[in-house]
Coordinates of C-alpha atoms in Angstrom, one line a residue:
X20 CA 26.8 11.4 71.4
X21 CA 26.3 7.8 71.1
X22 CA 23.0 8.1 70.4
X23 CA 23.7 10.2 67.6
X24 CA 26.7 8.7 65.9
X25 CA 24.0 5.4 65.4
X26 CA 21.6 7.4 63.7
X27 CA 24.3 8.3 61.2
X28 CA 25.5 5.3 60.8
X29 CA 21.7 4.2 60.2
X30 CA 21.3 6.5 57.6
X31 CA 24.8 5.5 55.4
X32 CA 24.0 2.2 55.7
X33 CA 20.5 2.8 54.7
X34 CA 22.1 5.5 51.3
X35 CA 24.1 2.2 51.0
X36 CA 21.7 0.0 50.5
X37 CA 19.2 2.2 48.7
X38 CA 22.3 3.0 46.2
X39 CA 23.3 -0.7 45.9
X40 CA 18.8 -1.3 45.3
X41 CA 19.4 1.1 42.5
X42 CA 22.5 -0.4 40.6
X43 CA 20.8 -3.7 40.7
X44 CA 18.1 -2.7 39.4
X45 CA 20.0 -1.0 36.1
X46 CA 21.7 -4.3 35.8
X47 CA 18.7 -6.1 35.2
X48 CA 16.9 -3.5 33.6
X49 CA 18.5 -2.2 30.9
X50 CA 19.2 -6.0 29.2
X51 CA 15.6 -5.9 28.8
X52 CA 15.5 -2.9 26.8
X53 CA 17.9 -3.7 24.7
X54 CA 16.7 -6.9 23.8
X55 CA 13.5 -4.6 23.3
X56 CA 15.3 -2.8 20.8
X57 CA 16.8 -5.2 19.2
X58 CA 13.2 -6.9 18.6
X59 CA 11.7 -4.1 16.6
X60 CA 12.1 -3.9 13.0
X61 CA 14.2 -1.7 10.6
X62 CA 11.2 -0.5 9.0
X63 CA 9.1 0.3 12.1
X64 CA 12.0 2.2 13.5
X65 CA 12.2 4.2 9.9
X66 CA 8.7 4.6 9.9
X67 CA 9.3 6.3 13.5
X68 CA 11.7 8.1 12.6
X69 CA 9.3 9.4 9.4
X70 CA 6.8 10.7 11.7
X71 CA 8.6 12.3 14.7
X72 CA 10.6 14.4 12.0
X73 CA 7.4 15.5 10.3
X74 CA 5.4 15.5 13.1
X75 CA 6.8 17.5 15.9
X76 CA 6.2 18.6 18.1
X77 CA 2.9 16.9 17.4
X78 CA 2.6 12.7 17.6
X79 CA 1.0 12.6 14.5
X80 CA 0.7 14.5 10.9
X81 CA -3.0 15.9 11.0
X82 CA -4.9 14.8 8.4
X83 CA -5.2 18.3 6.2
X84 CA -1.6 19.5 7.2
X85 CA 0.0 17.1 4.4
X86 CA -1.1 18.6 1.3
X87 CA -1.4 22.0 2.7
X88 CA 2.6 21.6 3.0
X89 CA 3.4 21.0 -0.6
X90 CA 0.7 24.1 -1.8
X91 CA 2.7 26.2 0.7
X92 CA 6.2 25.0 -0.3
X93 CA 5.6 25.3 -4.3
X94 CA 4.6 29.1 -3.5
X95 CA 7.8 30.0 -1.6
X96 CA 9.8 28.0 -4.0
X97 CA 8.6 30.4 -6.8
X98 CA 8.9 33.1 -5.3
X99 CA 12.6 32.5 -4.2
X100 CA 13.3 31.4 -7.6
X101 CA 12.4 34.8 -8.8
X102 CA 14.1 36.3 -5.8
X103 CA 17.4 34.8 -7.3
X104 CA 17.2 34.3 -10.7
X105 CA 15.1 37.6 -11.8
X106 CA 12.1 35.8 -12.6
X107 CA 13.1 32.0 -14.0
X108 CA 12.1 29.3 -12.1
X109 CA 14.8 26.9 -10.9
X110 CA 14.3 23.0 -11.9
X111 CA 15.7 19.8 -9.9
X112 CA 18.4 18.6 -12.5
X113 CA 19.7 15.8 -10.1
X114 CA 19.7 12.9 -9.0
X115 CA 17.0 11.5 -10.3
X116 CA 17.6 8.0 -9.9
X117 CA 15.9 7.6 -6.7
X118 CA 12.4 5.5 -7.7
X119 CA 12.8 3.1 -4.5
X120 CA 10.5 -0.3 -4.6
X121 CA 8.3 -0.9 -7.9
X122 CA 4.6 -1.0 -6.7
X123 CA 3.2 -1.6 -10.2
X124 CA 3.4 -1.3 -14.0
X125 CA 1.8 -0.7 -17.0
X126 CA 2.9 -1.4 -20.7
X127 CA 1.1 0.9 -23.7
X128 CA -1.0 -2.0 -25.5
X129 CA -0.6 -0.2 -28.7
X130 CA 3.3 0.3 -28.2
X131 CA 4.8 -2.4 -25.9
X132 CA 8.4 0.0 -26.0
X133 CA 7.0 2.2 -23.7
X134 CA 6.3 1.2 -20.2
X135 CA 5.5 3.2 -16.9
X136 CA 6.4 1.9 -13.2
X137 CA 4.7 3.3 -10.2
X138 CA 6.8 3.4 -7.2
X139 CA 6.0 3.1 -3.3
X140 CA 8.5 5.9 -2.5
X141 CA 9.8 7.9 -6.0
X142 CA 6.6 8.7 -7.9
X143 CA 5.8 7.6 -11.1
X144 CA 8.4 6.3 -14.1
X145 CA 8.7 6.2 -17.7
X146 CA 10.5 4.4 -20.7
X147 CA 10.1 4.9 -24.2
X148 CA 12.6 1.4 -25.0
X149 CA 11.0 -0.7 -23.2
X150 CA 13.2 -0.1 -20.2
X151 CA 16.3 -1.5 -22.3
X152 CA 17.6 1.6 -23.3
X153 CA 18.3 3.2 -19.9
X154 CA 15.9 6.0 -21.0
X155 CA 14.0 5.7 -17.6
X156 CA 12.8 9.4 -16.5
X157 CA 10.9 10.6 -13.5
X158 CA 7.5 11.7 -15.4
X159 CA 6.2 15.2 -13.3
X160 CA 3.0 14.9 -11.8
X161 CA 2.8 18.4 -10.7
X162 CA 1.0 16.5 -7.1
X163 CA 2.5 15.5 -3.8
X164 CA 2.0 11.6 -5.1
X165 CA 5.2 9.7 -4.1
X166 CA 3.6 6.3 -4.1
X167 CA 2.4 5.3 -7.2
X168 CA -0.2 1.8 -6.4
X169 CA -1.9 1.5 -9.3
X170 CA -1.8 2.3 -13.5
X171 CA -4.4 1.8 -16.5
X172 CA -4.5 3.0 -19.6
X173 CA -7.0 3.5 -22.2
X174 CA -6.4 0.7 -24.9
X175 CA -8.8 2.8 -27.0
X176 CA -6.6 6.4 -26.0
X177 CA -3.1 5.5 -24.7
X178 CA -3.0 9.4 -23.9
X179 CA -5.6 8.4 -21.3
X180 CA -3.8 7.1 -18.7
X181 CA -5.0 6.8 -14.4
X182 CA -3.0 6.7 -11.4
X183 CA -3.9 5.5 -8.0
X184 CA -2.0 6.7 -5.2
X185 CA -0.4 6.0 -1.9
X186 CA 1.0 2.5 0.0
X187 CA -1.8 1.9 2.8
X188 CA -1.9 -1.3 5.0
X189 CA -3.3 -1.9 8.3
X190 CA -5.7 0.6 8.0
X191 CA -7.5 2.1 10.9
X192 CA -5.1 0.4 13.5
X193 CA -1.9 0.2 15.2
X194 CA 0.4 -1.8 17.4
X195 CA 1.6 -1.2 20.7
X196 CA 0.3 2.3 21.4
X197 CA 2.1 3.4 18.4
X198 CA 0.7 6.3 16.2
X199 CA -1.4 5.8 13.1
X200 CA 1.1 6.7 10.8
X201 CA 3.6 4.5 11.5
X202 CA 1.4 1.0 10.5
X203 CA -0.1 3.0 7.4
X204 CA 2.5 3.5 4.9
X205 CA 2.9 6.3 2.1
X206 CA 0.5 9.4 1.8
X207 CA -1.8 8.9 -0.8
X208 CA -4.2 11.8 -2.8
X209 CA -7.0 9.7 -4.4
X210 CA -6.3 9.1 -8.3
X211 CA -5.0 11.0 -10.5
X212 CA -5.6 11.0 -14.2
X213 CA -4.0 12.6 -17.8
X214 CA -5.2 13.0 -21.2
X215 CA -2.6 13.4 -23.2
X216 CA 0.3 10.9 -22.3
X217 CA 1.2 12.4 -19.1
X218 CA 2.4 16.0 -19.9
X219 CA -0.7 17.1 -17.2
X220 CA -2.4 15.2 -14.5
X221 CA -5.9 16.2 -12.9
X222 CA -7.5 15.3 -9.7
X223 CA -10.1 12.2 -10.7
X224 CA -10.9 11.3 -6.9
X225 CA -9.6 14.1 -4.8
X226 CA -8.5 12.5 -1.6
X227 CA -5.8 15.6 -1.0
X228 CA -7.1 16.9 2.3
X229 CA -7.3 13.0 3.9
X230 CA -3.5 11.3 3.5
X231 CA -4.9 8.4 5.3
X232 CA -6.4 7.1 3.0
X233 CA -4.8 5.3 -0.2
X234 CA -5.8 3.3 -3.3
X235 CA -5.1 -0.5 -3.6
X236 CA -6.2 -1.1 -7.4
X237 CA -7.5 0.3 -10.3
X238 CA -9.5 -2.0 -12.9
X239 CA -11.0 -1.2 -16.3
X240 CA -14.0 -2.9 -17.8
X241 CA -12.6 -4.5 -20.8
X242 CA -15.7 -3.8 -22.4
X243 CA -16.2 0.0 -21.6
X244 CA -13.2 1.8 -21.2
X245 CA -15.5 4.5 -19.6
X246 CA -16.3 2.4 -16.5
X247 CA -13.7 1.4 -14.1
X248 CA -13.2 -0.1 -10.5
X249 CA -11.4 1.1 -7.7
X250 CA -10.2 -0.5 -4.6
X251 CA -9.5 2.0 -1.4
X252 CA -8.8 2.0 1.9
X253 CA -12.3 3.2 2.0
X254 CA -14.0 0.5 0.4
X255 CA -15.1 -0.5 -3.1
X256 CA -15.4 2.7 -5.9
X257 CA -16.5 2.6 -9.3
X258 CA -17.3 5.4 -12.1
X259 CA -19.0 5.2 -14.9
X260 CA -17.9 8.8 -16.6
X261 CA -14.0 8.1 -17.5
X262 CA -13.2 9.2 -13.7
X263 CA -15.5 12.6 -13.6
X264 CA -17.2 11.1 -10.8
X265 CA -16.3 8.5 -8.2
X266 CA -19.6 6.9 -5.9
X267 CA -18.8 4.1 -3.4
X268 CA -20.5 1.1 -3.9
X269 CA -19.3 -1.0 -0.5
X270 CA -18.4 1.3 2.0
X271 CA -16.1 -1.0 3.7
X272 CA -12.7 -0.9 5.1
X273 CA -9.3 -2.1 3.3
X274 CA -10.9 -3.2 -0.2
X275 CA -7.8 -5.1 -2.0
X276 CA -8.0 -6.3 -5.3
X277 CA -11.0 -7.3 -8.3
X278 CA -11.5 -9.4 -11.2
X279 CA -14.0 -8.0 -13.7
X280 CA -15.4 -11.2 -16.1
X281 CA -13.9 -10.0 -19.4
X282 CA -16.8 -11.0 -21.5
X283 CA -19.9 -10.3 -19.6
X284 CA -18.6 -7.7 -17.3
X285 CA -22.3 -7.7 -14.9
X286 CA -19.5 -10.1 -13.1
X287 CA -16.9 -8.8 -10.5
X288 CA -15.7 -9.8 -7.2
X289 CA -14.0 -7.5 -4.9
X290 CA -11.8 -8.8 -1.7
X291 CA -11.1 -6.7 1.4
X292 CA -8.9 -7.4 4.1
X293 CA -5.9 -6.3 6.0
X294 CA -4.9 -7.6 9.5
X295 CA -8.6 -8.6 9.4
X296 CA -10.4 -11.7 8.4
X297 CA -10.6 -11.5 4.5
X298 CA -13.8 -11.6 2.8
X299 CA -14.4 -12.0 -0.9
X300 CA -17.6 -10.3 -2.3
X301 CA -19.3 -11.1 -6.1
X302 CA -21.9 -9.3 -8.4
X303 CA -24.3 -10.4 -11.3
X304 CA -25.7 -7.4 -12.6
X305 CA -23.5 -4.9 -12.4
X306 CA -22.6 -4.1 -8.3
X307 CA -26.3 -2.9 -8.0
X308 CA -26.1 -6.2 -5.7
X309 CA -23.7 -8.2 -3.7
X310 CA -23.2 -11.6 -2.5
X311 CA -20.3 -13.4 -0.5
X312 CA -18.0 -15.5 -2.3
X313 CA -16.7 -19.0 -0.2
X314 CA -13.9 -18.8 -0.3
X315 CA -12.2 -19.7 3.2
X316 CA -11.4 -16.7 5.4
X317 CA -7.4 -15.2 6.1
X318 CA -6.5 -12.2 7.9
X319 CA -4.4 -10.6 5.4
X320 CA -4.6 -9.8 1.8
X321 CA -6.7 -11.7 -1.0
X322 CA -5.4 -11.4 -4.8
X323 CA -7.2 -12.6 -7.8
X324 CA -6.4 -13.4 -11.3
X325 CA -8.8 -13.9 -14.1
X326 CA -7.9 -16.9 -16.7
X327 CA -8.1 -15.3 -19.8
X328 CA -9.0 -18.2 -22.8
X329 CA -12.1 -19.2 -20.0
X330 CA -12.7 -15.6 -17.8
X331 CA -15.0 -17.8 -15.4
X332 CA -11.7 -19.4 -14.1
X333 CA -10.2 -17.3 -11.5
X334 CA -7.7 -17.7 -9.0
X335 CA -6.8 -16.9 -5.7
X336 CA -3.9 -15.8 -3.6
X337 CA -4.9 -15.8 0.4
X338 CA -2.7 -15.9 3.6
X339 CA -3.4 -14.9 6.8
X340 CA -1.0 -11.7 8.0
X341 CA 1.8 -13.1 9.2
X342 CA 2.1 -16.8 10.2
X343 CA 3.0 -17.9 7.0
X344 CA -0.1 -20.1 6.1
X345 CA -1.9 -19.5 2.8
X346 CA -3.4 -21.1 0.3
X347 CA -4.4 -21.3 -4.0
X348 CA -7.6 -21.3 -4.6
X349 CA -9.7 -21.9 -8.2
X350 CA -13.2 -21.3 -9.3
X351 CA -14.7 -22.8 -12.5
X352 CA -17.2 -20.7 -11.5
X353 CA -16.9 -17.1 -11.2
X354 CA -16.5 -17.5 -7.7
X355 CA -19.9 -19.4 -6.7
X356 CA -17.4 -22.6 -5.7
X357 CA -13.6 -22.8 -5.1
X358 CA -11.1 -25.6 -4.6
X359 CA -8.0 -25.8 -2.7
X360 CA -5.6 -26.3 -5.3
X361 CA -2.5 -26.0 -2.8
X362 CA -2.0 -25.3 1.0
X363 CA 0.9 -23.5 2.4
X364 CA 1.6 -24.5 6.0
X365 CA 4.7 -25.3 8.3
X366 CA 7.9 -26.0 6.5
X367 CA 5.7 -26.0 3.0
X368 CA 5.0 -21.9 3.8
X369 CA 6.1 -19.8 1.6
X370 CA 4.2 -16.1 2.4
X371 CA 6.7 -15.4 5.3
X372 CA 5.4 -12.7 7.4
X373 CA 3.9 -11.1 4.5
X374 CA 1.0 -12.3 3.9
X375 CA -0.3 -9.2 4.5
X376 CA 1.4 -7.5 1.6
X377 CA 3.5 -9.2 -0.7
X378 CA 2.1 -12.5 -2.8
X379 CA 0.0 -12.6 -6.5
X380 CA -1.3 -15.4 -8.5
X381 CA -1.1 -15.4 -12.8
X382 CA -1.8 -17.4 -15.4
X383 CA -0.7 -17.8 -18.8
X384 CA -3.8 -16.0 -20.8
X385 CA -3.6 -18.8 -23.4
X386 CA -3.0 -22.2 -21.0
X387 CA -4.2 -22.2 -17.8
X388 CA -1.5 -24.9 -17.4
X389 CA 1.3 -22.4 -16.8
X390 CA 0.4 -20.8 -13.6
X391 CA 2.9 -18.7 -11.3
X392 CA 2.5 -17.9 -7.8
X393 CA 4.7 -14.9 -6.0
X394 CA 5.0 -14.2 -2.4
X395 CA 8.3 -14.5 -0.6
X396 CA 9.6 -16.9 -2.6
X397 CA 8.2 -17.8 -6.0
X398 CA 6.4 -21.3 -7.5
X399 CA 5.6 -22.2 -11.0
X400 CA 3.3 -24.9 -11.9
X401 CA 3.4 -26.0 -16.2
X402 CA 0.9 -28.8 -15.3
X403 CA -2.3 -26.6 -13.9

């Protein structure tokens, strides 16, 4: 009896202390994952919450399922339409005000009053007042193209206008053993193009079937309106038909931004990088060959800006992803030679975290002594 009362005694006191293991371990425990929590960003956790809701019960949205989707839900909508209404098709008639963050714009160079705004999350948006008049209207696409990254038009046919689509950044990567999709952005379906003022848009560079791709920007050659430039997730692109056909000319990843010499146009120079060392690439005759440009290396973006008076002075915008240091950069040269104009380091830093995404260099077409430069915050220089 003795012997037995011990043994279960043993065994509370070891429950006890196997319990008491347990509540310790939830005290120091779960602080941590709070303060986890509380570490990760707004965005990242919408950008979550994007994917699990589209993806279930798979971890991420396969590649051709997107735009298979929206052919699939324009079908059913029809025919429920007809289902109801006896054969007329019911329109959206509200809200429309819903255009989210501006990615880019484009203003008729024939009539300034009417301007277009391409949105990261709303599609594509129009004003005929020059956006005084409160005339702005949601311009029908008939595609599943929410982010809107790029616009041209024709300055020899305003009715010719192109769009490139989608928001992509850290292409081919992620963080933390998170899914694709949730470091890449918006969808985007290639460009898309109209000629006659955006009452119909075709397919240019069909991208529908891979949403993982996107389009950075879209340059014309001021000289040929039939020849433009692309920059892709994909790489470099460039036709040479008015957008009939599309041929890559460098096949590399994350290509960001050009500058096309706008009066002997044999001269371009493409950056790339994304969450990668940057690299700046230049051409003489045309992109039949390619050279790298010196300027100094950053892991995120690259922008350029040509000086219009004098197009062999550009400037450039590079920061490295997200420590905040950056630097303006200017070439006399076309980019054979740059100097440091200023450096952004420390307290003088003023890309943020963003230097990934969010900063552009311009200057005043006439005087190349007006010069702005955007990132988080924004500088102006009136003295070069």
């Amino acid at each position: 009896m003795y012997r037995f009362s011990t043994f279960i005694l043993c065994c509370v006191i070891f429950l006890l202390t196997i319990i008491e293991i347990n509540n310790q371990q939830e005290f120091t425990v779960q602080p941590l994952r709070e303060k986890q929590v509380k570490t990760r960003s707004g965005a990242l956790e919408a950008l979550d919450f994007w994917t699990q809701a589209r993806a279930y019960p798979d971890m991420d949205i396969p590649a051709d399922k997107y735009y298979k989707a929206y052919q699939s839900s324009k079908t059913k909508t029809r025919e429920i339409s007809r289902t109801i209404s006896g054969g007329s098709i019911w329109d959206p008639i509200g809200p429309l005000n819903l255009q989210g963050r501006s990615k880019s714009v484009a203003i008729n160079p024939l009539n300034p009053n009417t301007i277009y705004v391409g949105t990261a999350s709303g599609g594509l948006w129009r004003s005929f007042t020059g956006g005084l008049g409160g005339d702005w209207e949601q311009v029908k696409l008939g595609q599943p193209a929410l982010g809107i990254s790029a616009i041209v038009i024709d300055p020899t046919d305003t009715n010719t206008i192109y769009l490139g689509t989608g928001e992509v950044y850290r292409y081919n990567n992620s963080v933390g053993g998170l899914v694709i999709r949730t470091t890449r952005g918006s969808y985007g379906i290639g460009i898309l193009k109209t000629t006659n003022g955006g009452q119909t848009w075709t397919k240019s560079l069909d991208w529908s079937y891979n949403q993982q791709s996107g389009i950075q920007t879209i340059k014309m050659n001021p000289l040929n309106p039939h020849t433009l430039w692309a920059t892709t997730t994909e790489g470099l692109y460039r036709t040479v038909n008015s957008g009939a056909n599309w041929e890559s000319v460098i096949p590399a990843g994350m290509a960001i931004d050009i500058a096309i010499h706008l009066t002997d146009t044999n001269y371009v120079m493409c950056t790339f990088g994304n969450f990668t060392n940057s690299i700046t690439m230049r051409t003489t005759d045309g992109g039949n060959n390619w050279e790298t440009s010196p300027i100094p290396s950053y892991t995120g973006k690259t922008h350029l800006a040509v000086y219009a008076a004098h197009p062999n002075v550009v400037y450039a915008s590079a920061g490295d992803s997200t420590t905040g240091t950056g630097a303006l950069f200017r070439s006399t040269d076309f980019g054979t030679s740059w100097v440091k104009m200023i450096e952004y380091i420390g307290s003088n830093s003023f890309f943020g975290v963003q230097g990934w995404y969010s900063h552009y260099v311009a200057v005043h077409p006439a005087d190349s002594s007006v010069i702005v430069h955007n990132a988080v915050g924004r500088r102006k220089s009136t003295d070069g």
